Amino acid sequence: MTWLVPLPVIMPLLGAATTLLMFRRPRVQRAISVSVLTATLVVSTFLLVLSADGPLVVAVGGWPVPLGIVLVADQLAALMLVVSAAVTLCVLLYSIGQGGADGDEEHPLSVYHPTYLILTAGVTNAFLSGDLFNLYVGFEILLAASYVLITLGGTENRIRAGTTYVVVSLLSSVIFLAAIGLIYSATGTLNMAQLVGRLDALPDGVRMVLQGMLLLAFGIKAAIFPLSAWLPDSYPTAPAPVTAVFAGLLTKVGVYAIIRTETLLFPGGRVADLLMVAALSTMLVGILGAVAQSDLKRLLSFTLVSHIGYLLFGVGLASRAGIAAAVFYTLHHIVVQTTLFLVAGLIERRGGSTALDRLGGLARTAPVLAILFFLPALNLAGIPPFSGFLGKLGLIRAGADDGAVLPWLLVGGSALTSLLTLYALARVWNLAFWRSPATPDAAPLRSPRLMVTPTAALVVAGVMITLVAGPLYSLTDTVAEDLLARTPYVEAVLP
Amino acid sequence: MRPSIVLLVAVGVLFAAGTTLLLERTLTRVLLGVMLLGNGANLLVLAAAEPGSPPIVGTADQAEMTDPLPQAMILTAIVITLGMTAFLLALAYRSWRLSGHDEVQDDAEDRRVRELAERDEGSDAEDLDTDEAETAEVRT
């Protein structure tokens, strides 16, 4: 069944080509995009089931393994694929609903669908990639698509925000490429399974430089403090669905690359202290930024940065419990953060603005919207029994098990960040939902059912993570075990 | 492997010049910086392969051939850099069409924070004045 592995990359790319050819027929475009992403979701689910027996490996183009490109679907990659496919599908439906309601004026749909599918292909390629250069190509595919999406329509505000985003991303790509060049000179291979033995044989200093460069490149993409300043400046100006999918997926691709390289290529937690200090400052700086914001989308962008700190905390612990919790938290965070940005888009349509001082009384005027915001907000803040609580609990327990000073500091930092997240979101609730109704800036735009339903589906999915938390957590636990053992991956790729 | 020192110095110069240009405010200079950085990275990948005869089967002894893989990777990277350059150029042009210049603007929120800070500075300036007056008194 290994022929399934390349499909999550190939199908969106073919879909992008067909939707581009069909640029005059928006209805056909929509049908193609939706069916392609649905098929991707189905294939990803199959891959998740199949990868339970061991990683599925495909040598693309028939080139023998260390020479050619390999795609590897292990359980971690398959899990990320399933969640990202589900999220991209929901966001696509939401954007179709929005485009339908706005008469397609804000969305030049002929460009939107192909670009969105290419973005998906880049994300899946990065997840499946078994060698570093293909990972770089995956990143470039998704970044190139994201440049187009973030400047969609070419208004002055978006051009300004897009410029920062493009330049920062280009810098991180150059650092990644330079690191690839150095790794190839040092080891003579870029295949991750083959790198395992060869990197271990390198002198400590050289290995540290290579690790540092990769961390720098991925750190910019994952928005880790102090490399995170670009994110809150650039994300909020894009259209709501674009911001939602960026917030959910793009930073997580960076986190995935960090998890993959730190466990497979550079194990042993040599930079654990550095990662944990970065995690602590990301959490605190991010959430303090969120508390100070007066605009909902900017506030959510800052909570996004802040919660990347939790993921990094788990990676920094480098223990089985830590990585298991980090993977669980990543899955939870993709769903919840995307949902909150979609809800912010609905709030903007209802209240005419996302500025908190302009909103008010939405709990009375739009009760469904209030529920849609309330559940993921509690989930993000980590109120029991939601999955946010379970993920944070796992991280805190892993930190306490470690027992050193720095993990204990991070345990305290996690709890504080969680409380401040609750405070920031409660402020949104008080201002936008509970206050007496404000006079909106603009007449409320219609929110068609096609926008509300995918949002509600994601809210339910976020709650569902709690219901399936037991099996899911034991799955992420085996993922962490395999990642730390390294042999299942290496033996699958190089039998 | 013996790396070529000329190639590495060239990489260093390209990276240094590219970084300097990247720190400029105008988008055209940033664009030039990105191009230099991209070419520097490509040269760095090229330096990963030991120089040798062209890697075409039948033309030379296999032991003397250079490693073709970095060249294949550079080709991909060049295409990517080309695409990004074209996009940045379009971005700079659009910015110029919209606002008459291609300088990278501060974020709206950043500008607001700076305005607030400047207002605070006004009150600080008064404190500074009295401080100076006090120090002047001390001096006399």
XYZ file of C-alpha atoms in Angstrom:
635
model
C 0.000 0.000 0.000
C 3.003 2.333 -0.262
C 1.539 3.849 -3.422
C -0.728 5.871 -1.138
C 2.196 7.802 0.336
C 2.843 10.344 -2.456
C -0.881 10.996 -3.032
C -1.284 13.750 -0.383
C 1.360 15.725 -2.297
C 0.393 14.813 -5.855
C -3.378 15.266 -5.594
C -3.295 18.903 -4.399
C -0.671 19.753 -7.031
C -2.780 18.227 -9.817
C -5.815 19.942 -8.332
C -3.950 23.251 -8.410
C -3.127 22.776 -12.092
C -6.733 21.906 -12.984
C -8.236 24.755 -10.966
C -5.816 27.140 -12.662
C -6.997 25.929 -16.065
C -10.606 26.333 -14.924
C -10.095 29.948 -13.815
C -13.158 31.082 -15.718
C -15.451 28.627 -13.968
C -15.520 29.306 -10.227
C -18.077 26.586 -9.600
C -15.889 23.881 -11.178
C -12.891 25.243 -9.256
C -14.756 24.935 -5.974
C -15.873 21.387 -6.746
C -12.314 20.326 -7.648
C -10.709 21.909 -4.559
C -13.243 20.427 -2.162
C -13.010 16.937 -3.653
C -9.192 17.036 -3.772
C -8.930 18.024 -0.117
C -11.555 15.464 0.898
C -9.562 12.786 -0.929
C -6.382 13.995 0.812
C -8.132 13.632 4.155
C -9.253 10.091 3.310
C -5.791 9.043 2.082
C -4.154 10.570 5.169
C -6.497 8.606 7.404
C -5.552 5.396 5.570
C -1.886 6.285 6.010
C -2.406 6.779 9.728
C -3.994 3.336 10.027
C -1.340 1.663 7.862
C 1.625 3.357 9.546
C 0.738 1.617 12.814
C 2.663 -1.412 11.460
C 5.765 0.672 10.763
C 6.701 3.618 8.550
C 5.705 3.469 4.874
C 8.578 4.408 2.571
C 8.482 5.366 -1.111
C 11.545 6.104 -3.225
C 10.218 8.732 -5.621
C 11.058 8.134 -9.272
C 12.480 4.697 -8.549
C 15.939 5.997 -7.599
C 17.575 3.771 -4.976
C 17.128 5.093 -1.473
C 20.153 7.097 -0.357
C 20.459 8.743 -3.800
C 16.896 9.659 -4.674
C 14.153 11.437 -2.786
C 12.260 9.384 -0.227
C 8.845 10.060 1.211
C 8.333 8.554 4.660
C 4.929 8.280 6.293
C 5.537 7.314 9.896
C 2.928 7.795 12.598
C 4.004 11.343 13.408
C 3.813 12.419 9.749
C 0.481 10.620 9.277
C -1.026 12.223 12.393
C 0.023 15.675 11.231
C -1.340 14.890 7.754
C -4.758 13.899 9.058
C -5.149 16.973 11.251
C -3.824 19.379 8.615
C -6.023 17.875 5.897
C -9.109 18.188 8.121
C -8.268 21.789 8.997
C -7.509 22.851 5.408
C -10.778 21.300 4.225
C -12.824 23.180 6.853
C -11.072 26.461 6.086
C -11.618 25.942 2.356
C -15.366 25.470 2.919
C -15.399 28.575 5.113
C -13.653 30.644 2.453
C -16.045 29.359 -0.218
C -18.906 30.470 2.021
C -17.305 33.865 2.512
C -16.569 34.254 -1.201
C -20.160 33.349 -2.021
C -21.514 35.911 0.431
C -19.245 38.745 -0.673
C -19.849 38.229 -4.374
C -16.182 37.220 -4.784
C -15.036 40.809 -4.724
C -12.442 40.480 -2.030
C -11.234 37.100 -3.222
C -9.882 36.929 -6.712
C -11.061 33.324 -6.746
C -9.211 32.373 -9.911
C -5.931 32.710 -7.988
C -7.219 31.694 -4.584
C -8.023 28.033 -5.224
C -4.815 26.995 -7.057
C -2.679 28.826 -4.507
C -4.519 27.287 -1.594
C -4.023 23.792 -3.020
C -0.322 24.453 -3.620
C -0.045 25.571 -0.006
C -1.567 22.246 1.043
C 0.855 20.343 -1.208
C 3.799 22.172 0.357
C 2.610 21.371 3.874
C 2.074 17.668 3.119
C 5.407 17.465 1.293
C 7.187 18.913 4.315
C 5.492 16.360 6.598
C 6.301 13.376 4.352
C 9.784 14.388 3.330
C 12.543 11.915 4.161
C 15.484 14.060 3.198
C 16.506 17.576 4.071
C 16.549 19.038 0.585
C 13.035 17.829 -0.119
C 12.022 19.358 3.212
C 13.494 22.640 1.942
C 11.519 22.302 -1.285
C 8.354 21.594 0.705
C 8.944 24.734 2.758
C 9.518 26.785 -0.382
C 6.329 25.487 -2.005
C 4.230 26.394 1.001
C 5.996 29.726 1.491
C 5.621 30.769 -2.150
C 1.905 29.994 -1.947
C 1.644 31.831 1.365
C 3.279 34.962 -0.126
C 0.500 35.104 -2.695
C -2.232 34.428 -0.137
C -1.023 37.023 2.372
C -0.946 39.777 -0.268
C -4.229 38.672 -1.864
C -5.930 41.608 -3.535
C -2.807 43.758 -3.239
C -4.235 46.463 -0.963
C -1.775 48.846 0.650
C -2.134 47.295 4.107
C -1.571 43.770 2.841
C 1.421 44.796 0.751
C 2.957 46.374 3.854
C 2.299 43.326 6.001
C 3.299 40.956 3.215
C 6.644 42.681 2.723
C 7.750 41.956 6.293
C 6.553 38.387 6.013
C 8.217 37.704 2.658
C 11.581 39.192 3.614
C 11.754 37.370 6.955
C 10.740 34.063 5.348
C 13.324 34.505 2.580
C 16.008 35.047 5.197
C 15.048 31.844 6.990
C 15.102 29.951 3.671
C 18.614 31.189 2.916
C 19.789 30.063 6.360
C 18.173 26.653 5.787
C 19.822 26.313 2.367
C 23.225 27.280 3.764
C 22.776 24.693 6.532
C 21.938 22.080 3.879
C 25.116 22.968 1.976
C 27.206 22.637 5.130
C 25.574 19.359 6.146
C 26.223 17.927 2.704
C 29.885 18.995 2.811
C 30.289 17.478 6.251
C 28.478 14.181 5.681
C 27.989 13.653 1.935
C 24.275 12.883 2.277
C 20.978 14.608 2.969
C 18.857 11.519 3.504
C 17.703 11.812 7.105
C 18.009 8.097 7.849
C 21.544 8.011 6.489
C 22.428 11.226 8.314
C 21.675 9.531 11.639
C 24.928 7.577 11.720
C 27.051 10.131 9.906
C 26.108 13.137 12.032
C 26.854 11.179 15.196
C 30.393 10.634 13.899
C 31.085 14.352 13.410
C 33.098 16.419 15.915
C 30.945 18.100 18.556
C 31.666 21.646 17.377
C 30.674 21.009 13.759
C 27.523 19.215 14.822
C 26.593 22.113 17.089
C 26.944 24.640 14.240
C 24.752 22.527 11.957
C 22.148 22.035 14.664
C 22.163 25.744 15.493
C 21.654 26.776 11.871
C 18.738 24.373 11.399
C 17.181 25.546 14.657
C 17.552 29.163 13.563
C 15.887 28.495 10.209
C 13.011 26.486 11.721
C 12.765 28.837 14.696
C 11.955 31.770 12.400
C 9.248 29.695 10.702
C 7.820 28.453 13.977
C 7.879 32.015 15.433
C 9.957 31.316 18.527
C 10.954 34.352 20.564
C 13.193 36.296 19.726
C 12.499 35.279 16.110
C 8.737 35.863 16.376
C 8.291 39.613 15.874
C 7.218 39.207 12.252
C 4.144 37.123 13.040
C 1.763 39.516 14.830
C 2.665 42.213 12.293
C 1.848 40.209 9.219
C -0.871 37.642 9.957
C -3.813 39.834 11.044
C -4.139 41.851 7.822
C -4.757 38.834 5.577
C -8.333 37.612 4.877
C -9.797 35.641 7.808
C -9.555 32.135 6.269
C -5.968 32.764 5.160
C -4.949 33.948 8.626
C -6.681 30.924 10.114
C -4.875 28.373 7.978
C -1.537 30.156 8.420
C -1.962 30.291 12.182
C -2.991 26.660 12.365
C -0.510 25.083 10.009
C 2.484 27.137 8.919
C 4.079 27.643 12.321
C 3.371 23.975 13.129
C 5.316 22.873 10.048
C 8.281 24.673 11.606
C 7.594 22.939 14.928
C 7.306 19.582 13.135
C 10.689 20.169 11.476
C 12.181 20.985 14.877
C 10.713 17.835 16.451
C 11.935 15.701 13.544
C 15.483 17.059 13.428
C 15.960 17.309 17.185
C 14.900 13.701 17.782
C 16.250 11.995 14.652
C 19.360 13.960 13.711
C 20.505 15.590 16.938
C 19.294 13.429 19.815
C 20.385 13.554 23.408
C 19.117 17.043 24.232
C 22.452 18.845 23.879
C 20.696 22.173 23.378
C 17.915 21.341 25.836
C 18.689 24.334 28.066
C 18.664 26.723 25.122
C 15.351 25.315 23.880
C 13.790 25.611 27.314
C 14.918 29.213 27.835
C 13.530 30.015 24.372
C 10.305 28.204 25.291
C 9.898 30.158 28.526
C 10.527 33.528 26.900
C 8.249 32.662 23.953
C 5.432 31.799 26.353
C 5.774 34.871 28.538
C 6.604 37.497 25.919
C 3.841 36.174 23.664
C 1.134 36.171 26.289
C 2.128 39.562 27.739
C 1.868 40.884 24.187
C -1.592 39.350 23.897
C -2.759 40.946 27.153
C -1.749 44.386 25.844
C -3.618 44.126 22.533
C -6.819 45.942 21.722
C -7.536 44.134 18.487
C -8.879 40.583 18.484
C -6.825 39.309 15.531
C -3.580 40.730 16.914
C -4.416 39.320 20.336
C -4.912 35.871 18.826
C -1.635 36.187 16.900
C 0.175 36.844 20.155
C -1.459 33.851 21.865
C -0.327 31.789 18.859
C 3.288 32.852 19.477
C 2.903 32.222 23.186
C 1.611 28.688 22.793
C 4.455 27.730 20.451
C 6.439 27.934 23.701
C 4.531 24.925 25.082
C 5.466 22.824 22.059
C 9.101 23.818 22.418
C 9.000 22.977 26.114
C 8.119 19.372 25.286
C 10.852 19.157 22.642
C 13.380 20.676 25.056
C 12.629 18.031 27.687
C 13.665 15.398 25.116
C 11.994 12.715 27.242
C 9.341 10.299 26.033
C 6.633 11.973 28.119
C 7.718 15.436 26.964
C 7.651 14.628 23.258
C 4.377 12.723 23.559
C 2.790 15.745 25.235
C 4.304 18.138 22.671
C 2.868 16.140 19.750
C -0.533 15.934 21.465
C -0.444 19.674 22.144
C 0.519 20.399 18.522
C -2.528 18.513 17.236
C -4.808 20.257 19.738
C -3.326 23.664 18.971
C -3.678 23.359 15.180
C -7.413 22.782 15.558
C -8.118 25.313 18.306
C -6.055 28.206 16.967
C -7.557 27.821 13.491
C -11.053 27.777 14.995
C -10.458 30.962 16.954
C -9.249 32.818 13.866
C -12.280 31.613 11.892
C -14.525 32.840 14.707
C -12.669 36.171 14.633
C -13.602 36.363 10.956
C -17.271 35.757 11.840
C -17.078 38.384 14.600
C -15.670 40.871 12.116
C -18.603 40.294 9.809
C -21.156 40.578 12.634
C -19.671 43.537 14.491
C -18.016 45.327 11.585
C -14.599 45.304 13.234
C -12.186 43.239 15.301
C -11.155 46.197 17.463
C -12.293 45.313 20.974
C -13.357 48.869 21.823
C -15.763 48.863 18.871
C -17.459 45.578 19.694
C -20.028 44.800 22.345
C -23.130 42.856 23.253
C -22.483 40.015 20.854
C -23.630 37.465 23.452
C -27.122 38.902 23.167
C -27.188 39.749 19.455
C -25.329 36.666 18.223
C -25.614 33.824 20.736
C -24.393 31.126 18.331
C -21.242 33.154 17.698
C -20.774 33.493 21.442
C -20.831 29.718 21.901
C -18.480 29.245 18.953
C -16.009 31.622 20.593
C -16.492 30.479 24.179
C -15.659 26.772 23.731
C -12.347 27.088 21.854
C -11.353 30.013 24.091
C -11.735 27.836 27.195
C -9.983 25.036 25.318
C -7.015 27.256 24.464
C -6.740 28.567 28.000
C -6.621 24.989 29.275
C -9.773 24.656 31.355
C -10.506 21.028 32.308
C -11.737 18.809 30.753
C -10.730 20.276 27.395
C -7.777 18.949 25.391
C -5.805 22.126 26.094
C -5.858 21.165 29.749
C -4.774 17.583 28.986
C -1.891 18.751 26.797
C -0.682 21.264 29.390
C -1.067 18.681 32.150
C 1.053 16.232 30.158
C 3.773 18.856 29.658
C 3.720 19.905 33.286
C 3.962 16.295 34.466
C 6.811 15.621 32.043
C 8.564 18.733 33.359
C 8.056 17.695 36.966
C 9.349 14.179 36.188
C 12.534 15.715 34.817
C 13.036 17.428 38.157
C 15.842 19.851 37.223
C 15.593 23.586 37.985
C 14.881 24.799 34.457
C 11.978 22.377 33.807
C 10.444 23.425 37.135
C 10.744 27.075 36.086
C 8.958 26.142 32.872
C 6.247 24.347 34.791
C 5.629 27.603 36.642
C 5.813 29.542 33.370
C 3.281 27.203 31.744
C 0.802 27.656 34.560
C 1.248 31.438 34.502
C 0.865 31.556 30.701
C -2.262 29.469 30.969
C -3.764 31.897 33.499
C -2.792 34.917 31.404
C -4.313 33.276 28.320
C -7.517 32.886 30.274
C -7.286 36.544 31.316
C -6.686 37.761 27.750
C -9.575 35.715 26.360
C -11.857 36.671 29.262
C -11.139 40.297 28.402
C -12.268 39.614 24.835
C -15.383 37.947 26.218
C -16.172 40.872 28.519
C -15.590 43.551 25.909
C -16.976 41.953 22.791
C -19.702 39.709 24.153
C -20.911 40.849 27.552
C -20.883 44.615 27.332
C -24.032 46.424 26.300
C -24.322 46.398 22.521
C -22.177 48.957 20.739
C -23.211 50.694 17.560
C -21.323 48.785 14.867
C -19.068 50.637 12.413
C -20.720 48.966 9.487
C -23.949 47.133 8.919
C -23.433 43.462 9.855
C -22.567 41.295 6.887
C -24.486 38.112 6.355
C -22.647 35.026 7.634
C -23.846 32.220 5.395
C -24.325 28.737 6.768
C -21.299 27.563 4.782
C -19.124 29.772 6.977
C -20.714 28.864 10.303
C -20.885 25.103 9.708
C -17.126 24.487 9.133
C -16.362 26.690 12.147
C -18.807 24.708 14.246
C -17.298 21.472 12.900
C -13.854 22.598 14.065
C -15.235 23.622 17.463
C -16.735 20.145 17.782
C -13.465 18.583 16.577
C -11.635 20.533 19.284
C -14.020 19.159 21.894
C -13.802 15.676 20.361
C -10.046 15.623 21.021
C -10.988 15.418 24.691
C -13.255 12.437 24.044
C -10.606 10.492 22.137
C -7.806 11.788 24.355
C -7.035 8.343 25.806
C -6.326 6.526 22.517
C -4.809 9.654 20.982
C -2.455 10.120 23.913
C -1.303 6.510 23.782
C -0.745 7.004 20.044
C 1.426 10.084 20.608
C 3.210 8.099 23.300
C 4.211 5.390 20.790
C 5.149 8.183 18.357
C 7.469 9.623 20.993
C 8.904 6.181 21.760
C 9.668 5.555 18.073
C 11.106 9.038 17.642
C 13.480 8.601 20.552
C 14.450 5.036 19.559
C 15.270 6.284 16.026
C 15.736 2.691 14.776
C 12.184 2.136 13.407
C 12.589 5.130 11.108
C 16.135 4.307 10.028
C 15.428 0.615 9.469
C 12.316 1.372 7.427
C 14.198 3.737 5.107
C 17.488 1.798 4.876
C 16.542 -1.874 5.244
C 38.047 17.021 0.725
C 39.926 20.252 -0.088
C 37.503 23.189 -0.197
C 38.376 25.994 -2.582
C 39.313 29.099 -0.583
C 38.363 31.439 -3.451
C 34.841 30.007 -3.521
C 34.470 30.349 0.239
C 35.714 33.963 0.251
C 33.213 34.718 -2.514
C 30.470 33.157 -0.386
C 31.549 35.312 2.566
C 31.528 38.518 0.518
C 28.105 37.708 -0.972
C 26.648 36.949 2.472
C 28.119 40.118 4.002
C 26.921 42.373 1.191
C 23.534 40.638 1.096
C 23.005 41.039 4.832
C 23.913 44.736 4.675
C 21.433 45.327 1.862
C 18.747 43.296 3.638
C 18.868 45.766 6.534
C 17.931 48.699 4.261
C 14.459 50.241 4.268
C 13.832 50.356 0.509
C 12.450 47.201 -1.009
C 14.628 47.356 -4.135
C 17.756 47.208 -1.968
C 16.228 44.411 0.095
C 15.601 42.625 -3.199
C 19.248 43.008 -4.215
C 20.246 41.729 -0.783
C 18.034 38.657 -1.151
C 19.563 37.941 -4.562
C 23.120 38.192 -3.213
C 22.260 36.002 -0.207
C 20.594 33.423 -2.456
C 23.620 33.281 -4.765
C 25.931 33.045 -1.766
C 23.986 30.047 -0.467
C 24.085 28.436 -3.925
C 27.855 28.848 -4.107
C 28.119 27.345 -0.623
C 26.228 24.259 -1.795
C 28.489 24.102 -4.870
C 31.538 24.185 -2.602
C 30.246 20.985 -0.989
C 31.349 18.961 -4.017
C 34.985 18.279 -4.728
C 35.981 19.725 -8.119
C 36.514 17.151 -10.860
C 35.624 16.280 -14.418
C 32.001 16.546 -15.643
C 29.861 13.768 -14.174
C 28.781 12.227 -17.472
C 29.138 8.455 -17.688
C 31.691 7.438 -20.280
C 33.575 10.746 -20.509
C 35.906 10.263 -17.585
C 37.017 7.859 -14.906
C 34.359 7.647 -12.200
C 36.870 8.375 -9.450
C 37.752 11.738 -11.041
C 34.180 12.867 -11.521
C 32.715 15.634 -9.412
C 29.627 14.931 -7.308
C 26.583 15.873 -9.425
C 24.095 16.032 -6.533
C 24.973 19.554 -5.286
C 24.650 20.844 -8.843
C 21.203 19.308 -9.133
C 20.249 20.920 -5.830
C 21.580 24.310 -6.921
C 19.485 24.145 -10.089
C 16.393 23.710 -7.922
C 17.514 26.487 -5.590
C 18.198 28.852 -8.512
C 14.700 28.317 -9.850
C 13.256 29.009 -6.407
C 15.367 32.164 -5.992
C 14.254 33.333 -9.431
C 10.595 32.931 -8.508
C 11.027 34.731 -5.205
C 12.935 37.570 -6.881
C 10.152 38.019 -9.398
C 7.594 38.094 -6.595
C 9.560 40.638 -4.542
C 9.951 42.795 -7.633
C 6.196 42.682 -8.185
C 5.685 43.549 -4.521
C 8.036 46.546 -4.777
C 6.284 47.718 -7.940
C 2.860 47.385 -6.340
C 4.057 49.272 -3.277
C 5.402 52.019 -5.526
C 2.145 52.185 -7.476
C 0.098 52.462 -4.284
C 2.196 54.796 -2.184
C 4.758 56.356 -4.508
C 7.701 54.739 -2.740
C 8.882 51.235 -1.911
C 10.039 51.769 1.652
C 9.097 49.105 4.161
C 6.526 50.688 6.460
C 6.190 50.258 10.192
C 3.188 48.348 11.368
C 0.139 50.450 12.311
C 0.299 49.177 15.884
C 4.035 49.892 16.103
C 3.404 53.449 14.975
C 0.716 53.838 17.645
C 3.100 52.560 20.325
C 5.771 54.973 19.129
C 3.343 57.879 19.241
C 2.443 56.971 22.819
C 6.119 56.741 23.693
C 6.723 60.151 22.157
C 3.926 61.644 24.232
C 5.525 60.160 27.343
C 8.835 61.617 26.298
C 7.196 65.040 26.413
C 6.533 64.642 30.111
C 9.934 63.034 30.648
C 11.538 66.009 28.959
C 10.138 68.282 31.679
C 11.617 66.049 34.362
C 14.905 66.170 32.518
C 14.736 69.961 32.500
C 14.295 70.124 36.261
C 17.060 67.558 36.667
C 19.332 69.726 34.606
C 18.340 72.754 36.625
C 19.166 70.879 39.813
C 22.533 69.728 38.513
C 23.207 73.289 37.406
C 22.447 74.461 40.941
C 24.756 71.810 42.380
C 27.509 72.941 40.053
C 27.186 76.546 41.109
